[in-house]
Amino acid sequence: MAYGFVPIVHIVAAVFAIIELGLTSYMASRFDNWWFGGYSPSRVNFMIFNSVWSLLVLIYVGVTPLYMTSVFHRLAALALNAVTTIFWFAGAIALAVFVAGPYDCRADSYCGSSEAAVAFGFFLWALFTFLTALDAIESLRSRGHNVSAPAKPHAYPGA
């Protein structure tokens, strides 16, 4: 069964990943001074990795089945989506603990960016959870397993 809205979800996830990449890169750039030793926190670095990883996964899952079908494998796409879902969940939780909000940011751009990065991290986790569930259902259906409700048993099977 083909879902017509899945490419739209892929595009939304790609746009959100680019937004997350910008927000977390801005957070990392704020740590590039003598006070912090020039090193950004590992939680922020992991979210930058998540954004780049997600864009690569979305290219494989969204573009490869259309143009390079010999390279695409449905179970590999399911595994990549599942791993990406776990990455986003871990990264969003770690960044939320690091930010420790909500704050009244007012005009502080770093505070607002960090809270927005947490929000977009959880949005991306929800999107990849949705994509993983759809891929899992489709993989089970295409492998001969029945995911739908079982048929009613006949009252008299021998008659």
Short mmCIF file of C-alpha atoms in Angstrom, two decimals:
data_model
loop_
_atom_site.label_atom_id
_atom_site.label_comp_id
_atom_site.label_asym_id
_atom_site.label_seq_id
_atom_site.Cartn_x
_atom_site.Cartn_y
_atom_site.Cartn_z
CA MET A 1 0.00 0.00 0.00
CA ALA A 2 1.46 3.33 -1.02
CA TYR A 3 1.01 6.27 1.29
CA GLY A 4 0.78 9.56 -0.58
CA PHE A 5 1.73 11.71 2.39
CA VAL A 6 5.08 10.03 3.16
CA PRO A 7 7.10 12.23 0.73
CA ILE A 8 5.56 15.27 2.42
CA VAL A 9 6.69 13.95 5.81
CA HIS A 10 10.18 13.41 4.36
CA ILE A 11 10.29 17.01 3.13
CA VAL A 12 9.05 18.36 6.47
CA ALA A 13 11.66 16.27 8.30
CA ALA A 14 14.40 17.57 5.99
CA VAL A 15 13.34 21.19 6.56
CA PHE A 16 13.20 20.63 10.33
CA ALA A 17 16.64 18.95 10.24
CA ILE A 18 18.09 21.97 8.43
CA ILE A 19 16.49 24.30 11.00
CA GLU A 20 17.86 22.13 13.82
CA LEU A 21 21.30 22.19 12.21
CA GLY A 22 21.24 25.99 12.16
CA LEU A 23 20.01 26.30 15.75
CA THR A 24 22.51 23.86 17.21
CA SER A 25 25.36 25.30 15.13
CA TYR A 26 24.54 28.69 16.57
CA MET A 27 24.56 27.18 20.06
CA ALA A 28 27.96 25.61 19.39
CA SER A 29 29.37 28.88 18.06
CA ARG A 30 28.56 30.64 21.32
CA PHE A 31 31.02 28.38 23.14
CA ASP A 32 33.95 29.39 20.93
CA ASN A 33 35.63 31.80 23.36
CA TRP A 34 38.26 31.78 26.09
CA TRP A 35 35.72 31.31 28.89
CA PHE A 36 34.58 27.87 27.72
CA GLY A 37 37.95 26.82 26.37
CA GLY A 38 36.73 26.88 22.78
CA TYR A 39 34.85 23.59 23.05
CA SER A 40 31.12 23.19 22.65
CA PRO A 41 29.28 20.66 24.84
CA SER A 42 28.98 17.11 23.56
CA ARG A 43 25.19 17.30 23.72
CA VAL A 44 25.18 20.15 21.24
CA ASN A 45 27.70 18.35 19.03
CA PHE A 46 25.51 15.23 19.08
CA MET A 47 22.51 17.25 17.91
CA ILE A 48 24.60 18.64 15.04
CA PHE A 49 25.51 15.06 14.16
CA ASN A 50 21.82 14.08 14.35
CA SER A 51 20.89 16.79 11.87
CA VAL A 52 23.52 15.77 9.33
CA TRP A 53 22.77 12.05 9.87
CA SER A 54 19.05 12.68 9.36
CA LEU A 55 19.64 14.51 6.10
CA LEU A 56 21.72 11.59 4.82
CA VAL A 57 19.09 9.07 5.94
CA LEU A 58 16.32 11.10 4.31
CA ILE A 59 18.28 11.16 1.06
CA TYR A 60 18.62 7.38 1.18
CA VAL A 61 15.02 6.71 2.23
CA GLY A 62 13.37 9.36 0.07
CA VAL A 63 15.46 9.66 -3.08
CA THR A 64 17.09 6.26 -3.56
CA PRO A 65 13.86 4.30 -4.18
CA LEU A 66 12.96 6.74 -6.96
CA TYR A 67 16.24 6.95 -8.87
CA MET A 68 18.50 4.07 -7.77
CA THR A 69 16.20 1.16 -7.00
CA SER A 70 19.01 -1.41 -7.18
CA VAL A 71 20.72 0.21 -4.16
CA PHE A 72 17.56 0.57 -2.03
CA HIS A 73 16.59 -2.14 0.47
CA ARG A 74 13.43 -1.81 2.52
CA LEU A 75 14.83 -3.42 5.68
CA ALA A 76 17.92 -1.19 5.54
CA ALA A 77 15.61 1.83 5.33
CA LEU A 78 13.64 0.51 8.31
CA ALA A 79 16.84 0.02 10.32
CA LEU A 80 18.11 3.50 9.42
CA ASN A 81 14.79 5.07 10.44
CA ALA A 82 14.77 3.14 13.72
CA VAL A 83 18.34 4.17 14.56
CA THR A 84 17.56 7.78 13.66
CA THR A 85 14.50 7.70 15.93
CA ILE A 86 16.66 6.50 18.82
CA PHE A 87 19.28 9.15 18.07
CA TRP A 88 16.70 11.94 18.07
CA PHE A 89 15.11 10.76 21.29
CA ALA A 90 18.47 10.55 23.09
CA GLY A 91 19.69 13.86 21.70
CA ALA A 92 16.49 15.76 22.44
CA ILE A 93 16.41 14.49 26.03
CA ALA A 94 20.11 15.31 26.53
CA LEU A 95 19.70 18.79 25.09
CA ALA A 96 16.58 19.43 27.18
CA VAL A 97 18.51 18.49 30.33
CA PHE A 98 21.38 20.73 29.24
CA VAL A 99 19.12 23.72 28.53
CA ALA A 100 17.01 23.11 31.66
CA GLY A 101 14.29 25.57 30.62
CA PRO A 102 11.72 26.98 30.15
CA TYR A 103 12.98 30.48 30.71
CA ASP A 104 11.64 33.92 29.96
CA CYS A 105 14.17 34.67 27.22
CA ARG A 106 12.85 38.06 26.10
CA ALA A 107 15.53 39.39 23.72
CA ASP A 108 18.25 36.83 24.45
CA SER A 109 18.86 35.10 21.12
CA TYR A 110 20.95 32.27 22.61
CA CYS A 111 18.25 31.38 25.13
CA GLY A 112 15.53 31.40 22.46
CA SER A 113 17.67 29.40 20.06
CA SER A 114 18.42 26.74 22.65
CA GLU A 115 14.75 26.35 23.56
CA ALA A 116 13.80 26.19 19.89
CA ALA A 117 16.49 23.56 19.31
CA VAL A 118 14.95 21.40 22.04
CA ALA A 119 11.48 21.82 20.52
CA PHE A 120 12.63 20.96 17.00
CA GLY A 121 14.55 17.98 18.37
CA PHE A 122 11.35 16.55 19.80
CA PHE A 123 9.44 17.37 16.60
CA LEU A 124 12.03 15.44 14.61
CA TRP A 125 11.84 12.54 17.04
CA ALA A 126 8.06 12.41 16.52
CA LEU A 127 8.43 12.55 12.73
CA PHE A 128 10.99 9.77 12.64
CA THR A 129 8.92 7.67 15.04
CA PHE A 130 5.99 8.05 12.63
CA LEU A 131 8.16 7.15 9.62
CA THR A 132 9.60 4.14 11.45
CA ALA A 133 6.13 2.87 12.36
CA LEU A 134 4.94 3.24 8.75
CA ASP A 135 8.04 1.46 7.42
CA ALA A 136 7.61 -1.34 9.95
CA ILE A 137 3.98 -1.87 8.98
CA GLU A 138 4.85 -1.80 5.28
CA SER A 139 7.74 -4.22 5.80
CA LEU A 140 5.52 -6.66 7.65
CA ARG A 141 2.85 -6.46 4.95
CA SER A 142 5.30 -6.97 2.13
CA ARG A 143 6.96 -9.98 3.77
CA GLY A 144 3.76 -12.00 3.85
CA HIS A 145 2.80 -11.29 7.44
CA ASN A 146 -0.69 -10.13 8.17
CA VAL A 147 -0.90 -6.92 10.19
CA SER A 148 -4.62 -6.37 9.72
CA ALA A 149 -7.32 -7.74 12.03
CA PRO A 150 -7.83 -11.50 11.77
CA ALA A 151 -10.84 -12.72 9.86
CA LYS A 152 -13.85 -13.98 11.78
CA PRO A 153 -13.83 -17.73 12.22
CA HIS A 154 -16.66 -19.62 10.56
CA ALA A 155 -19.31 -20.97 12.86
CA TYR A 156 -19.25 -24.41 11.21
CA PRO A 157 -15.92 -24.97 9.54
CA GLY A 158 -16.76 -28.52 8.50
CA ALA A 159 -20.20 -27.84 7.07
#
